[in-house]
Amino acid sequence: MEKTGAKKIQDFLINYGVIMIMFILVIYTGITHTNFLTWNNANNILLNMSGRLVIALGIAGCVITAGCDLSAGRIIGLGGCIAGTLLQKIDYSGKFYPDMKPWNIFVALLVVMLICAACGAISGFFIAFLSVPPFIATLAMMEIVYGANLIYTNATPLGGYTAEYTAVSSGRFLGINYQIWIAIIVAAITWFIFNMTRHGKYMYAIGGNPQAAEVAGVPVKTTMIIIYAKAAAMYGLAGFMMGARAGGASVNLGLGYEMEAIAACTIGGVSVTGGRGKVSSAIIGVAVFELMKAALQFLGVDANAQWIAIGVIIFIAISLDIRKYVVRK
Amino acid sequence: MAEYKLELKGISKSFPGVKALDNVQLSIRPGTVHALMGENGAGKSTLMKCLFGIYKMDTGEILLDGEKVNINNPDEAMKHGIAMVHQELQPIPARTVAENLYLGRFPMKGFGPFKWIDHKKMYTDTRHWLDEVGMDFNEKALLGSLSIGQMQSVEIAKAVSQEAKVVILDEPTSSLSDNEVETLFRIMNDLRDKGVAMIYISHKMDEIKRIADDITIMRDGTYVGTWPAAEISMDEIITKMVGRELTNVYPQKNHKIEDEVVLEVKGVSSIHERSFQDVSFKLRKGEILGFGGLVGAQRTELMEGIFGIRGKSAGEIYVHGKKVETKNPKAAMKAGIGLITEDRRGNGIFGCLSIKDNVGISVYNKFLNAGFILNHKAINKVVDESIEKLRIKTPSPKELIQNLSGGNQQKVIVSRWLANDPDILIMDEPTRGIDVGAKHEIYEIMEDLAEQGKSIIMISSEMAELIGMSDRICVMCNGKLTGEIDAREEMTQENIMQFATQF
């Protein structure tokens, strides 16, 4: 059947509507505010994107299996705080472990990611083996992680990081911040896992049809645990990155980021009904959010009103996204 | 008063490519139970759906008390006093009996425009209707806490409360215990005394003989005839139900059955009492073993039990003489068993994934570089070969499987298992819902596999296919293996039906 011109335009709008709105906004802001389209500002937006992208790529795995992860934000906080306690300057007055030498930064990162992965693995265990819905299992983990972090840090904010740690954000290689490099590397690894490994194919299969996956001999349960553990390790990494950027961390680091990450994934084309979604989806979604935030800021929109803008974008984006599947029936 | 409460005349209904009903008639006398019989796919349920307004018939008319009526949807059917107790009940288990009974027509009270639900009246009325059908459970009980039989009586109470004059019961006893069947029959007898006409669809001969006044038989979407139940024997019913020629063409049988037993199933029972019980059989190398029986005979459940999708409480499975524990599909696959499931959409295809991903999913372990990187080149080759060999009609291997026709989807699933290369392939209704050409191709693949020395178990509800393809036929009824037919000349529809309706 030949598609008519009008139908083609409609399809195009459904597929790329949100991205087009974003472009119009960016171009408009660029024309009216000359310092918006500058290298400095672009770098800033990329820096903002990098942490968010790592979170979104982690959560994308959960969403592709028709799940979600509400514990992401709190795990980011935990990761940021653990990294903070291990990487404070030896002469900092408010040091968490007063007599401890700052750890090797790579060892610290590894420990952070392992602890966070363990949290994710526990959520994954309850989801896979005890059939707790992902929404509830990760909600429970969210509460547990927050409590654990409060107890661990005594609810005191952390600061006085070593130069080595803050350099994770400020240091550059080929003129691009390390933090952005990290995001690029994580995106590349995630692409590899999604497309070039059995695990990735199993993930799509479980999201597409869990019963059929079971029948086809897919190890559904272990795959689910790996997905949630892997995602949590990435939240830990994001917490580590965000702590370095801010030069400090508190238990509230990452609060609410899970929602934005889920929204970003969906805007970019990860289907909440499962089975669909790419690495590029997460990148597009995160870019839409961060560009929009920056543009609105330049346009002088009240910071509080930006929340409303985010909500409106989610409404529009998901209504459009769902159209792709509704018409198929 | 008209002689018949309900008359259906000259009903025809076509679906794309299939004529489901062809000039069918049905006449129901008031105060009788009218059994509607026929093989799977004879068109009984389609006819009832036309009557109930779920399907729109192409031609034909419905007469109620001798007057022509138009029924466009279930709501209108109920307004005309026609009620249906569904094959699969669709109540709301998390709400009370009373709420289910009055859903969509809650009694209201209040003043002026302010109205709210009159719970007291709803509960008293529900009590009344439950008493009417002789049920003593609490009207405030959650529906989900009742047994299936009790839920069914709620459905019947609902029909009675709507003062239905015609009640359709579509295989109501398929999941009932003996006691519950007795209760159902008591309610039906009461309703008959009150002048209600009932259409009763069932495969169970003994029940038909007990409860039915008249019997109408359908075959392949056509009307065979109507007889008073007392004047027709079970054998006659069976002959009239199956009496048709074999029309499909089956490939020449060239495969050789060897003596080696590749699969032996010993005393396998389900964890559920009403599912398969104490089933034993053997499958030899190069053999195509057919499994016959009616819907609900638990054949699918048995095969899914063997494959590790469903739980087993007893029994042993031997593959090549070695005992295997098939506690999940992965273990079964490791033992060399494959399963093409009956419910292609439900647990066969991954609709939103490509043909390539659908074929590859079970065989990724065989295509790895450096132990963990997928060898896409090798996978692509296998997929391309499958598309060519099985003549899958698709523009590209990247096409989403949901965009293919049923027959082509089935070929993709078959490709998945061919790539996996199991010694034993279980095919559950392998040709259901696919066109004749694709059917023939599936038969050729089966013959091909048997010639290569693979063994196949085929569940089929199509008699002709079962007889045409099988080297040997096992017949199940109500979860038990009731018969085994070895000799070709004994593979008749009558013989199979005899075993299939044993209980």
Coordinates of C-alpha atoms in Angstrom, one line a residue, chain A residues 192 195-198 201-202 204-206 208-209 211-219 274-276 328, chain B residues 307 309 329-330 333 345-350 352-353 357 361-362 364-365 368 371-374 376 402:
Chain A
F192 CA 28.2 -3.6 22.7
N195 CA 23.9 -5.7 20.3
M196 CA 26.8 -8.0 20.4
T197 CA 26.2 -10.3 23.4
R198 CA 23.8 -13.1 24.3
K201 CA 19.5 -10.4 22.9
Y202 CA 18.1 -12.2 25.9
Y204 CA 15.2 -7.8 24.3
A205 CA 13.5 -11.3 24.1
I206 CA 12.4 -11.1 27.7
G208 CA 9.3 -8.8 23.9
N209 CA 7.6 -11.9 25.3
Q211 CA 6.8 -16.6 28.1
A212 CA 8.3 -17.2 24.7
A213 CA 11.7 -16.4 26.1
E214 CA 11.3 -19.1 28.7
V215 CA 10.2 -21.6 26.1
A216 CA 13.1 -20.7 23.8
G217 CA 15.5 -21.7 26.6
V218 CA 16.5 -18.2 27.7
P219 CA 17.8 -18.1 31.3
G274 CA 9.1 -3.8 26.6
G275 CA 11.2 -5.2 23.8
R276 CA 12.2 -2.0 22.1
R328 CA -0.7 -1.4 14.8
Chain B
F307 CA 9.4 -29.7 28.2
I309 CA 7.2 -25.3 31.4
P329 CA 12.9 -25.6 29.1
K330 CA 16.7 -25.0 29.2
M333 CA 16.7 -28.4 25.4
R345 CA 1.4 -15.4 19.9
G346 CA 1.4 -16.2 23.6
N347 CA 4.7 -18.1 23.9
G348 CA 6.1 -18.6 20.5
I349 CA 7.0 -15.4 18.7
F350 CA 8.7 -12.2 19.9
C352 CA 8.4 -6.7 18.3
L353 CA 11.7 -8.4 17.3
D357 CA 16.3 -12.4 16.4
I361 CA 17.3 -16.7 20.3
S362 CA 17.7 -20.4 21.0
Y364 CA 23.3 -17.9 20.4
N365 CA 25.4 -20.3 22.4
L368 CA 30.1 -16.9 19.7
G371 CA 33.4 -17.0 24.0
F372 CA 31.1 -14.0 24.4
I373 CA 30.8 -11.9 21.2
L374 CA 27.9 -12.8 18.9
H376 CA 26.5 -12.0 13.5
Q402 CA 4.6 -9.5 13.7

